[in-house]
Tab-separated table of C-alpha atoms and ligand atoms in Angstrom:
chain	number	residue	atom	x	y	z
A	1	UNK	CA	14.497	-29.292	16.224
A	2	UNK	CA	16.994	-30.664	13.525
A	3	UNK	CA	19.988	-28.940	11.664
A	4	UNK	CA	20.494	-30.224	8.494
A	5	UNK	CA	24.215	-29.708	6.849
A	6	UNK	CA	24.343	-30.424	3.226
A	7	UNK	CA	26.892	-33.433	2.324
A	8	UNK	CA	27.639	-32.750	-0.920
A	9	UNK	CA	25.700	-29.717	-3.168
A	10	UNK	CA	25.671	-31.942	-6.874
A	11	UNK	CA	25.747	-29.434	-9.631
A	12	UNK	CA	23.452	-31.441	-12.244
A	13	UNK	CA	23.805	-29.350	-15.696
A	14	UNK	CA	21.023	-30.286	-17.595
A	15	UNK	CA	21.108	-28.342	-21.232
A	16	UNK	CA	17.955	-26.723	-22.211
A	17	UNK	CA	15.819	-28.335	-24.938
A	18	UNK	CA	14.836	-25.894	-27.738
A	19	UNK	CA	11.720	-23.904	-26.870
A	20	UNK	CA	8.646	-22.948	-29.384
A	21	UNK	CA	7.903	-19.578	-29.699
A	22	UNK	CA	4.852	-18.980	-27.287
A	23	UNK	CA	1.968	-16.780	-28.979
A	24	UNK	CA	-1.215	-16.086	-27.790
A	25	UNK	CA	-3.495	-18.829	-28.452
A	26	UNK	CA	-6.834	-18.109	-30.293
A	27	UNK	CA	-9.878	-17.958	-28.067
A	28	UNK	CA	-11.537	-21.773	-27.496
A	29	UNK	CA	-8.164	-23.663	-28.848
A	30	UNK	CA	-8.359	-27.251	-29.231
A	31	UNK	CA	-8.140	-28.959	-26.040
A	32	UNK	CA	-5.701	-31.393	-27.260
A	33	UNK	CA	-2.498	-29.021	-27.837
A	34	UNK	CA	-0.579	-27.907	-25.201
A	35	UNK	CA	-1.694	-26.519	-21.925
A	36	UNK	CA	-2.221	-22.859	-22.170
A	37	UNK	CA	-0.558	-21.064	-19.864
A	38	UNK	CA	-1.242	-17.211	-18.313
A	39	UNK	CA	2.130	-15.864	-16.443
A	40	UNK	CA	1.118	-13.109	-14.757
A	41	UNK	CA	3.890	-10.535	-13.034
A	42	UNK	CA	4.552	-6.936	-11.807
A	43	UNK	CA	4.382	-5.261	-8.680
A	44	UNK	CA	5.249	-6.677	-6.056
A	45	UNK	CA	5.144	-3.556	-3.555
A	46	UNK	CA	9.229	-3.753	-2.487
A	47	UNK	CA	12.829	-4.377	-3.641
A	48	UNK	CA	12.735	-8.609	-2.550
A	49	UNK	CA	10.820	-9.976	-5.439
A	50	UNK	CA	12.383	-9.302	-9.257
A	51	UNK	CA	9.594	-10.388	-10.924
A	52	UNK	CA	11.532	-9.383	-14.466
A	53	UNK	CA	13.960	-11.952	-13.452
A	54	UNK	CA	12.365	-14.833	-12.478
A	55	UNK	CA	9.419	-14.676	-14.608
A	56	UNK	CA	12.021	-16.023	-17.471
A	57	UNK	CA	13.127	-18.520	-15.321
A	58	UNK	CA	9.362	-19.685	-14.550
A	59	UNK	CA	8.885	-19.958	-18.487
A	60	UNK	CA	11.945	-21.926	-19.108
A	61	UNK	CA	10.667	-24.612	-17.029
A	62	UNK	CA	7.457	-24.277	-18.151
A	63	UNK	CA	8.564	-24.514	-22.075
A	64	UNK	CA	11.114	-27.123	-21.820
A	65	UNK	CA	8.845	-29.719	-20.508
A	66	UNK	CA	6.972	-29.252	-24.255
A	67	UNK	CA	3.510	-29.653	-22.142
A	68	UNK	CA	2.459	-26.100	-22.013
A	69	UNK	CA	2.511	-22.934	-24.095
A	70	UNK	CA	3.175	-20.090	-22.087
A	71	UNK	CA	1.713	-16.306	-22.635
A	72	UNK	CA	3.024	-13.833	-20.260
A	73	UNK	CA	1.154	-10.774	-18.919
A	74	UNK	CA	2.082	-7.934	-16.701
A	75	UNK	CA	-0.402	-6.174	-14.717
A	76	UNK	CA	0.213	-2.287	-14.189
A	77	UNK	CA	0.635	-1.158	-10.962
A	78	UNK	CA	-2.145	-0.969	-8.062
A	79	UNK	CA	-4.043	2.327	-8.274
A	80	UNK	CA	-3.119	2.687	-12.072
A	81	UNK	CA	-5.501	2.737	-14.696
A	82	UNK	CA	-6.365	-0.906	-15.581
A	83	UNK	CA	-8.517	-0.045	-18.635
A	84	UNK	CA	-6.260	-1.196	-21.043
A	85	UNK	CA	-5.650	-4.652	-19.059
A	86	UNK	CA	-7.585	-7.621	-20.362
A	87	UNK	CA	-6.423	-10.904	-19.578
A	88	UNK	CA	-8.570	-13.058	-20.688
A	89	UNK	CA	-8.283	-15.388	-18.445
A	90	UNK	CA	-10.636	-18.422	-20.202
A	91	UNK	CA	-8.315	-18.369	-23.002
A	92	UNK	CA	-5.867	-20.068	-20.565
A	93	UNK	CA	-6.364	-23.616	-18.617
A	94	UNK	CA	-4.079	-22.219	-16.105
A	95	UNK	CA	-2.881	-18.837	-14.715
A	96	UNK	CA	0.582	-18.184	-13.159
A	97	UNK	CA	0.757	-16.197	-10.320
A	98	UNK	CA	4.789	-14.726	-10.084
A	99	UNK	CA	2.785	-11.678	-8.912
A	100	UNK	CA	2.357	-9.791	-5.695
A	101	UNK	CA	-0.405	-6.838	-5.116
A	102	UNK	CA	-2.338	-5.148	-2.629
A	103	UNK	CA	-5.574	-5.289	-5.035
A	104	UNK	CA	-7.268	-5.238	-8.350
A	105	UNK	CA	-10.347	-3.366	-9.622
A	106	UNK	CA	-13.755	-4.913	-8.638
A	107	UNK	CA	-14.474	-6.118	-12.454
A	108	UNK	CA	-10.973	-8.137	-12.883
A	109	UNK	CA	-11.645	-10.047	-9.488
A	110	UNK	CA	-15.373	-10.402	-10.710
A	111	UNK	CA	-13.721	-12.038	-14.032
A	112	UNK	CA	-11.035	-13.981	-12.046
A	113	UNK	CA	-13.623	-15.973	-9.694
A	114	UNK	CA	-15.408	-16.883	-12.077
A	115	UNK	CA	-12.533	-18.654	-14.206
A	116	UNK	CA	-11.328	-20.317	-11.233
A	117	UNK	CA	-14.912	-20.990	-9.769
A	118	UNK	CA	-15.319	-22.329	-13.459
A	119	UNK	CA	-12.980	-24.881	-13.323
A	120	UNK	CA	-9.665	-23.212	-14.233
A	121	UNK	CA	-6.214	-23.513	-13.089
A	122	UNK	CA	-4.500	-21.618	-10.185
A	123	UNK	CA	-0.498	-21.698	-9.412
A	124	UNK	CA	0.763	-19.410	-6.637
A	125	UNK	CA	4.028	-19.251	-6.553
A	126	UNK	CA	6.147	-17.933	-3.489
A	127	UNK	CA	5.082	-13.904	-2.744
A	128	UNK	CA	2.050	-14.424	-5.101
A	129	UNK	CA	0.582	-15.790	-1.242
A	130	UNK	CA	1.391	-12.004	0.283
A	131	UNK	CA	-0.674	-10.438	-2.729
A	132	UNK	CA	-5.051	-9.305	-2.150
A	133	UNK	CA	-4.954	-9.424	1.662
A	134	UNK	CA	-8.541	-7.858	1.512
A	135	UNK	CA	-9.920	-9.934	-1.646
A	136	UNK	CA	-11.366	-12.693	0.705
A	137	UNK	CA	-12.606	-15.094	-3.061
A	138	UNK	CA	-8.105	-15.158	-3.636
A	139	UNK	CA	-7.434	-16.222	0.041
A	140	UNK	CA	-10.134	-19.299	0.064
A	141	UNK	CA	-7.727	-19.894	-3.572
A	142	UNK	CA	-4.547	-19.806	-1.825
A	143	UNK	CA	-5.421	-21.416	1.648
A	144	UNK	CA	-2.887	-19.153	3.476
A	145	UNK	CA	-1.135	-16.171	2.722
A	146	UNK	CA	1.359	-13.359	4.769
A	147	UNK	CA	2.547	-10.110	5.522
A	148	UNK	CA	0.514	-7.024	3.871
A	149	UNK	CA	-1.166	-6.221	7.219
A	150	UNK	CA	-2.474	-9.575	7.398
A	151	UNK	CA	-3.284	-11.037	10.987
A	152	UNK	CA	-5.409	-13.643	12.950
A	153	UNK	CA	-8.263	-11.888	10.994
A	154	UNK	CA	-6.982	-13.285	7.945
A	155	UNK	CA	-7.778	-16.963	9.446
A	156	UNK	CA	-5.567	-19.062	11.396
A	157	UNK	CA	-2.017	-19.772	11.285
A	158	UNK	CA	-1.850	-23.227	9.647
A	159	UNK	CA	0.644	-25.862	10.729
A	160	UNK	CA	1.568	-29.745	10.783
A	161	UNK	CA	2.141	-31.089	14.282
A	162	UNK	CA	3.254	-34.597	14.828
A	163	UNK	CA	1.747	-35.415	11.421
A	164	UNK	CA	-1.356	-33.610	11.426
A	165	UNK	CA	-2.578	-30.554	10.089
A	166	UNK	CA	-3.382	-28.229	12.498
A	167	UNK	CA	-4.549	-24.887	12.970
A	168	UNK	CA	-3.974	-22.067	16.275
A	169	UNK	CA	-5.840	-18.479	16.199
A	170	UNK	CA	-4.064	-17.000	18.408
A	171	UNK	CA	-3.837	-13.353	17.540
A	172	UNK	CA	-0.065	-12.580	15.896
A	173	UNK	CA	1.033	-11.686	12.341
A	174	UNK	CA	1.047	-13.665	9.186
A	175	UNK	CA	4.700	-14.591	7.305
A	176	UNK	CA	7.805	-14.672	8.762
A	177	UNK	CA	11.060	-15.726	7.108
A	178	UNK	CA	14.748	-16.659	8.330
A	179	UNK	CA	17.773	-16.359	6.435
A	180	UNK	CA	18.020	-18.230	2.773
A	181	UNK	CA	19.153	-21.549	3.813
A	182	UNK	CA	18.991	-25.332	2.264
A	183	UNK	CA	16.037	-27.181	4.009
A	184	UNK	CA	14.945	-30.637	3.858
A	185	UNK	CA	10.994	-30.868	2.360
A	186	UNK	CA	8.864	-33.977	3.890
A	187	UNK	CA	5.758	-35.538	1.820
A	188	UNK	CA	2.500	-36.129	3.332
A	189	UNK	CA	0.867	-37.604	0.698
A	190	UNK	CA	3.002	-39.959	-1.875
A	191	UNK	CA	-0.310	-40.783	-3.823
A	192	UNK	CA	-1.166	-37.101	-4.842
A	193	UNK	CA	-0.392	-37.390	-8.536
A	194	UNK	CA	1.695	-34.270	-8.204
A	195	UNK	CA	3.885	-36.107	-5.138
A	196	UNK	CA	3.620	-39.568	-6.675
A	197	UNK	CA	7.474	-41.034	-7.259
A	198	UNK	CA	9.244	-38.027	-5.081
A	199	UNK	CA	11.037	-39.463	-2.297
A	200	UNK	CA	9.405	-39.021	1.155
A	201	UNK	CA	12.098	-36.519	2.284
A	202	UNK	CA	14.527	-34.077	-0.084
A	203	UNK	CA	16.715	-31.237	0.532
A	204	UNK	CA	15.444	-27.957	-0.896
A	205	UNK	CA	18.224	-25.188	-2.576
A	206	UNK	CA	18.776	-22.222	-0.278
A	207	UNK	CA	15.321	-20.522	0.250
A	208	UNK	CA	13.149	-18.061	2.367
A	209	UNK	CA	11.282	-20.933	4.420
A	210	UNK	CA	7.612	-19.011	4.974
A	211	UNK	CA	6.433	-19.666	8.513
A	212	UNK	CA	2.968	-17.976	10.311
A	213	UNK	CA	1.120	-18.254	7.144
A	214	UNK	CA	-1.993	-17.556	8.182
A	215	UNK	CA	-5.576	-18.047	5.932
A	216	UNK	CA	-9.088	-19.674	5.993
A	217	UNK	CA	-7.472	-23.172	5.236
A	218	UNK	CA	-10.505	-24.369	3.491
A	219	UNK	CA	-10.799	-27.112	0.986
A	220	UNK	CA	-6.928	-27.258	1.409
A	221	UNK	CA	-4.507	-30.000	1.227
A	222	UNK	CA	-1.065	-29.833	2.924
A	223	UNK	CA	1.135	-32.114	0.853
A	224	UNK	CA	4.285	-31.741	2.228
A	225	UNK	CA	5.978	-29.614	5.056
A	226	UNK	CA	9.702	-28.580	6.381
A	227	UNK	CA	10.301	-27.618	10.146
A	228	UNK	CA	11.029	-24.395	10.842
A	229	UNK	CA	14.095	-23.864	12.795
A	230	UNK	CA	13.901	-21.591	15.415
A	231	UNK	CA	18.104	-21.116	15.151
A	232	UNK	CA	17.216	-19.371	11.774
A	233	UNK	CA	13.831	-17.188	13.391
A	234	UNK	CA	11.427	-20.189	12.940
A	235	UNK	CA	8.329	-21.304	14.665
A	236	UNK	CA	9.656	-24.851	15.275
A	237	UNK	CA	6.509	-26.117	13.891
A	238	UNK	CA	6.602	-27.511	10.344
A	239	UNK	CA	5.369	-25.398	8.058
A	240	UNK	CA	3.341	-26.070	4.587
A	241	UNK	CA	5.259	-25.912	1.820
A	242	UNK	CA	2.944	-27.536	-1.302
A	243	UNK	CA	-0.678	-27.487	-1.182
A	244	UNK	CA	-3.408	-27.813	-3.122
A	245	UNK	CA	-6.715	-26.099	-2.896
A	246	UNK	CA	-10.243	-26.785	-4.285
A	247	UNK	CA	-12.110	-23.332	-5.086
A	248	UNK	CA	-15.154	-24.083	-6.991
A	249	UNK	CA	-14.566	-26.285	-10.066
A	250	UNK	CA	-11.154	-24.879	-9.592
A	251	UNK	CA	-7.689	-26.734	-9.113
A	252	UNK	CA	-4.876	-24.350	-7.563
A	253	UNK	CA	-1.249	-25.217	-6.666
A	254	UNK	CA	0.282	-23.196	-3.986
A	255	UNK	CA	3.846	-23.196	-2.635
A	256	UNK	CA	5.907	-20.535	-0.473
A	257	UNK	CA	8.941	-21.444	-2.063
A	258	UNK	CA	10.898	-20.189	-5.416
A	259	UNK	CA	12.195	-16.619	-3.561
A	260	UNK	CA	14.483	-16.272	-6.270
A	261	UNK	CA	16.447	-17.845	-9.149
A	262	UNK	CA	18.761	-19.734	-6.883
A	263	UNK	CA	15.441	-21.779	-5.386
A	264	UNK	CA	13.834	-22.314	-8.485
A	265	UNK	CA	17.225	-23.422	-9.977
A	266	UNK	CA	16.757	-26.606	-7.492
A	267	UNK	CA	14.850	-29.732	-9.352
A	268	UNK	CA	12.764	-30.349	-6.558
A	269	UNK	CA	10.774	-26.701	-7.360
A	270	UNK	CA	11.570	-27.457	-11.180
A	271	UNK	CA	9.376	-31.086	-10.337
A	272	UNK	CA	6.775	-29.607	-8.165
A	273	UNK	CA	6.013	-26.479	-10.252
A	274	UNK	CA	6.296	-28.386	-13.678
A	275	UNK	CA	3.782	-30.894	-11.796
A	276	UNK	CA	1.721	-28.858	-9.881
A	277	UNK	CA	0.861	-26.913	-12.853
A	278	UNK	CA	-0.204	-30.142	-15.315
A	279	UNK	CA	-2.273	-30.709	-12.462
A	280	UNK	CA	-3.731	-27.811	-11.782
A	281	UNK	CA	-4.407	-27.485	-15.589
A	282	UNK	CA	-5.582	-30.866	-16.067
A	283	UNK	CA	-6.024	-33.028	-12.829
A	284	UNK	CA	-3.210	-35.084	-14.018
A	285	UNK	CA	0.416	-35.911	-14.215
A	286	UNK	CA	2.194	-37.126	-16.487
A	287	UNK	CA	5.149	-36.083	-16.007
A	288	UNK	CA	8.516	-38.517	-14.855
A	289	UNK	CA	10.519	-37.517	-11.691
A	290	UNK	CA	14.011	-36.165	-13.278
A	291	UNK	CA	16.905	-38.743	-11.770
A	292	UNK	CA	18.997	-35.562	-10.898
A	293	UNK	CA	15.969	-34.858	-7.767
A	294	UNK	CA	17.770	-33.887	-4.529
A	295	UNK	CA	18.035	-36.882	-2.256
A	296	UNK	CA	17.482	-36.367	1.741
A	297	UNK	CA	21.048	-34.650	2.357
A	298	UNK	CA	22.040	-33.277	-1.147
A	299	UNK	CA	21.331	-29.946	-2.545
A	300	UNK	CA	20.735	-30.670	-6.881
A	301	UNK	CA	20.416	-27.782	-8.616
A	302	UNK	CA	20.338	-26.575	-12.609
A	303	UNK	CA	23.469	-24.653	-13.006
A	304	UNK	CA	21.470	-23.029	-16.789
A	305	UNK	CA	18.502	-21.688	-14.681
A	306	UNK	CA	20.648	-20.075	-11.381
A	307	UNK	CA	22.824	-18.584	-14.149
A	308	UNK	CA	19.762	-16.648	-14.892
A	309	UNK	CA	20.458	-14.691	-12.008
A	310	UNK	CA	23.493	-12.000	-12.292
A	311	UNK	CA	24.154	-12.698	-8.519
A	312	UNK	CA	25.100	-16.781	-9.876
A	313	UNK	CA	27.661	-15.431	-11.660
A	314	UNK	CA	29.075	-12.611	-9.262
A	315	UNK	CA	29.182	-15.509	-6.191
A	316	UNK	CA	26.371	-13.324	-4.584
A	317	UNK	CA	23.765	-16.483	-4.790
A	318	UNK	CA	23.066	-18.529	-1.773
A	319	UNK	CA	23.142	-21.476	-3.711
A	320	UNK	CA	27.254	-20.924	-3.837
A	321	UNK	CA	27.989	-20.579	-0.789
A	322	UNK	CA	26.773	-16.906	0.311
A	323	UNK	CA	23.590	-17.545	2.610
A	324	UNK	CA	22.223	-13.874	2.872
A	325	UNK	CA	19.067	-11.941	4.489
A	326	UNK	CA	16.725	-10.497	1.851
B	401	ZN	ZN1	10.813	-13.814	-0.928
């Protein structure tokens, strides 16, 4: 067990480049423009996940990189009528999930597999792992997911132990979080284009560290990890925190973290989601590490995307200072 204490948090303000407008690409758009992009949001069945506010932060980071073209969607509720919800999903070479829900109607997950069987692109970002606990096609897609009722039926609870990914079925829940805290992220696989460059160890912005994520773990890749610290109600194991899955034809990107604008204001998420959705669109990266990344010790964060939040500005945000319970 470690306790990490930050040295110095380095504010790195890094102005935002001008952003295209984003409009709905027509159906079978050349291959060549940018990546086309489906954010999906809405429910997400409690007060702890304002999708409104950080699907604008998702964009922005999205945008500014000038790689992808971004079309946002919002689902209605569960148990509302879907009839007028369409996605299209193979208009897009990758979907966004900032999106948590108990289930969709048999057609849309029909449609869905089939993208992502087809070859599309799959991010799941934070909560977007607690969403279709009973759709068994989304949790081969996201590896491991929590909470929602979810148990050792879901699959085992999925773990690195001195290096190695490993996997215990003893009966208990799935997800479990501590208090938002800085914690240090480890890489398990520097060649992974999406990894490639990052240093082997970084300290992550204040964040909801998911342990006891429990799933069927197949065709999954654990890229990198941070221990979970029993002082802050963790499992002392270390706990997946980027992974990549193979569904089909289908690339998906998965990390726990991003709670909130404060953790996606830190440029290690900005690097990993900007990355780990090229790749998932693509199979590639092309895309430089930024020379503001967070070193072992240091906390660097984008002052312009945590000001997205109201509680930034009010001194509520973990990321100044305030380390609060959701
Ligand atoms: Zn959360």
């Amino acid at each position: 067990m470690k306790t990490f204490k930050i040295a110095a948090i380095l504010v790195m303000l890094v102005l935002p480049t001008l952003r295209t407008d984003a409009q709905t690409p027509p159906a079978h758009a050349a291959a060549a423009g940018p990546i086309r992009v489906l954010l999906l949001d809405g429910e997400s069945g409690g007060p702890w996940h304002n999708w409104k506010l950080t699907t604008p932060v998702l964009r922005e980071e999205l945008e500014e990189t000038g790689l992808f073209q971004v079309t946002v969607s919002t689902a209605p509720p569960s148990g509302a009528d879907f009839s007028g919800f369409n996605p299209q999903f193979n208009h897009y070479q990758v979907i966004v999930f900032n999106y948590d829900t108990p289930d969709w109607p048999e057609a849309l997950r029909a449609q869905f597999e089939q993208f992502v069987s087809g070859g599309g692109g799959l991010v799941v970002v934070h909560a977007a792992d607690n969403a279709f606990p009973n759709w068994p096609a989304y949790n081969l897609m996201t590896g491991v997911g929590g909470w929602r009722g979810r148990n050792q039926q879901a699959g085992p609870h999925w773990y690195f132990n001195d290096g190695k990914l490993t996997s215990d079925s003893a009966p208990g829940s799935a997800g479990n979080h501590g208090a938002r805290l800085p914690f240090q992220v480890v890489s398990h696989a520097p060649q992974h284009p999406i990894m490639r460059g990052l240093p082997p160890v970084w300290m992550h912005a204040p964040d909801e560290l998911y342990d006891s994520l429990r799933g069927p773990g197949k065709n999954m890749t654990v890229l990198a990890t941070a221990h979970s610290d029993p002082k802050n109600k963790g499992t002392g194991h270390d706990e997946p925190m980027v992974m990549v899955v193979r569904f089909g034809k289908g690339r998906i990107f998965h990390t726990p973290m991003g709670h909130d604008p404060a953790a996606m204001s830190c440029v290690g998420f900005i690097t990993l989601f900007q990355r780990g959705t090229e790749w998932a669109a693509t199979g590639k990266v092309t895309q430089k590490v930024p020379a503001n990344f967070p070193t072992m010790n240091s906390v660097s964060y984008r002052v312009d995307i945590a000001s997205m939040d109201p509680a930034y500005l009010n001194g509520a945000s973990p990321i100044v200072g305030h380390p609060a319970a959701k």
